[in-house]
Amino acid sequence: MTDEHFLSEKEITEFINDLDKNNNDLIEYDEVEFKLDQVHKEIAPEAKPHNLHYKNRDDKQRHAFLRSMIGTDKNQISRDDFANIARGWKVPSMEPDKKAEDEHKEFMKEMGIGRKLRAFWSVRGPEVIFTGFVVAMQIAFGTWQCVKYVTQMQYRHALGWGVVMAKTSAGILYPTLFFLILSMSRYVSTFARKSYYLSRFINWDLSQSFHIIISCVAIGFASLHAIGHLTGSFLYGSRPAQQEYVAALLGPDAVPKPYRSYISTLPGWSGITALGLFYILALLSMPVVRKKSYEIFQLGHLLMFPIIGLLCAHGTAALLQFPMLGYWLAFPTLVVLIERGTRIVNGFLHMPAKIEILDAETVAITVTVPNYRWWPYKAGQYVFIQVPKISMFQWHPFTVSTCIGNEMQVHIKTDGDWTGQLRELAKDGPQQIQIGVDGPFGAPAQRFYDFDQAIVLGSGIGVTPFSGILADMQARDEHLHTHGHSDTNSESNEKGPVGYRKGRFRRVDFHWIVKDRTHLLWFSDFLNKVSRSASTHENDPQPHLDVNIYTHVTQKRKNLSTHIYRFLLECHRTEEHPASPLTGLLNKTHFGRPDLAKIMDDHYESMLEWYKDMGEKGIHIKKRKVGVFFCGAPPIGYELADRCQILTRRAREDKSYIEYHFMMEVFG
């Protein structure tokens, strides 16, 4: 565990020198206030309501903060007295923060090869295995086709080198097109998420990036396939000298066969048309097009259906071999057709919903899900929402924030064209609208409810699925305290132990890592709501839920005075204004990289104490599993995965048998 280091004497002297601009060996009130104004201009140029320099905020709060800094009602204080006050602040030194990255590198350096491989497997292993499996299939089928058309001379005599190039590319395209179409399915990701082992090998949360990459691979090899035929086999096979070999290969009725005859055959024109449509689809999928018109992007993807039809027809003539492509495309196409067909039907089965504006950046949609919907809805999953008043064609994914019984709610950040139009619908107050809902679909947080105890570390927008789960748990905890029992329908929808069922206790340590303080703003209202709810019930004799929220700002401030003021502003709280005047959060924000060793060790010690207390009360808990969910940079994941293994091994030695299960999550 890392020792905490506070400001050194050198740093305190440097800070005082920065304040004492007139060099009179006194720290004056005006100097402290002037520096506060400078810091505010740097860290909060656009004042928010929680900031001390907000135009409508009472100056008494600002002066109270300044007086707490100077430590006296007088307007000046000696340098020595001010230095003593500064030592009492216990501001973390900037030096350990500078060493944090080096400590992480040193930890990774000390890991043995076995531990490194195990950590790598926990974070990247399934992704590598799946990618390797896809590439291996591409190589296998490409090699098979290449060897076949190189070694059997009748093909080369009739059609030349082009047929080898074209058929090798076709072999690679068989598995490529299979996974390309399959990656469009949301059902596959939902199904994979239901199985722990399957989800570890097929991480379909990466399907969007995988879909883009494999689409580029597909259009590349499709182009090579076309080049091989159009500039190779068709030209070579149309020569008069090759007609004898063409007749032997394709039959005597196939000759004479000029270049135009190759193009006019079903394989010829269907392949060229499919490739042309593929290029059009690719152009309509460019980021600039999607950003300018999402409807054009979605309508462009409808070209996939005529493309698939043309590809199935492409090989039906069986000129050179058994038509395989249609069999490769059948299953994924069927899955996508069912999925898209369901979405079309849901687009006409509208549900009444209420839309309301929550704050300057967020709207909420609340809908009662009809009983005829087959799939249970859970917080942390996501749904596609269509609003006919805006567009019949646009479907946008949003995380389910809460779901109690049949009542589901989503929170939407209005930072785009479509969401801006959505906000306009509720500008005059809460409104009743009709919406289409497609889903639910699996999300990174889907396995969260398998654990009674959980640690969540997320960076940036990666916490979105977990924010939905926190909101859901908080709402259910409030429901339980209000009504005295949980919702039967809701709890029956969940697998595994749940904190609000049968008096079970659930603890969640929620760590949110952001680069800059301003990134906390869009999430601050929700975090404060959860914090207030948790503090309201913290003294309950039989608590059901314990949520501990920690926020970490990793952006480094090179200026020492900014570093100190930022820390003091974060710590400044009053009964009248319990939220931080820096972040607006009720919970304390930590500056710098999260100390993973301290986080994990403290959690383990607290778990030991809690299980001991439960044992003394006669409650013996056999399943002691802690889910550690991480969504962020892989290097941090490597260390976190290794620390989970260390604590699990330590628990076996201590006979406490607590198991820490690392879950690398992907969201984006």
CSV table of C-alpha atoms in Angstrom, one decimal, residues 14 29 89 127 131 150 156 189 254 281 308 330 348 357 418 444 455 458 574 600 632 658 668:
chain,number,residue,atom,x,y,z
A,14,GLU,CA,7.3,27.8,-3.3
A,29,TYR,CA,-6.1,38.5,2.2
A,89,TRP,CA,-4.2,21.2,5.2
A,127,GLU,CA,-10.2,-10.7,-28.3
A,131,THR,CA,-9.4,-12.6,-34.0
A,150,VAL,CA,-2.6,-23.8,-58.8
A,156,ARG,CA,-4.8,-22.3,-65.5
A,189,SER,CA,-24.1,-10.2,-28.4
A,254,ALA,CA,-19.4,-22.6,-73.9
A,281,LEU,CA,-22.7,1.3,-49.2
A,308,ILE,CA,-26.5,-10.6,-50.2
A,330,ALA,CA,-27.6,-18.4,-45.0
A,348,PHE,CA,-45.3,0.3,-35.9
A,357,ILE,CA,-36.4,17.7,-19.3
A,418,TRP,CA,-31.7,14.0,-33.1
A,444,PRO,CA,-21.1,-4.8,-20.8
A,455,ILE,CA,-16.0,-3.0,-7.7
A,458,GLY,CA,-14.6,3.0,-15.5
A,574,THR,CA,-20.5,23.6,4.5
A,600,MET,CA,-8.0,-3.5,-3.7
A,632,GLY,CA,-10.7,1.6,-19.7
A,658,ILE,CA,-13.1,-14.6,-1.2
A,668,GLY,CA,-18.5,2.5,-27.1
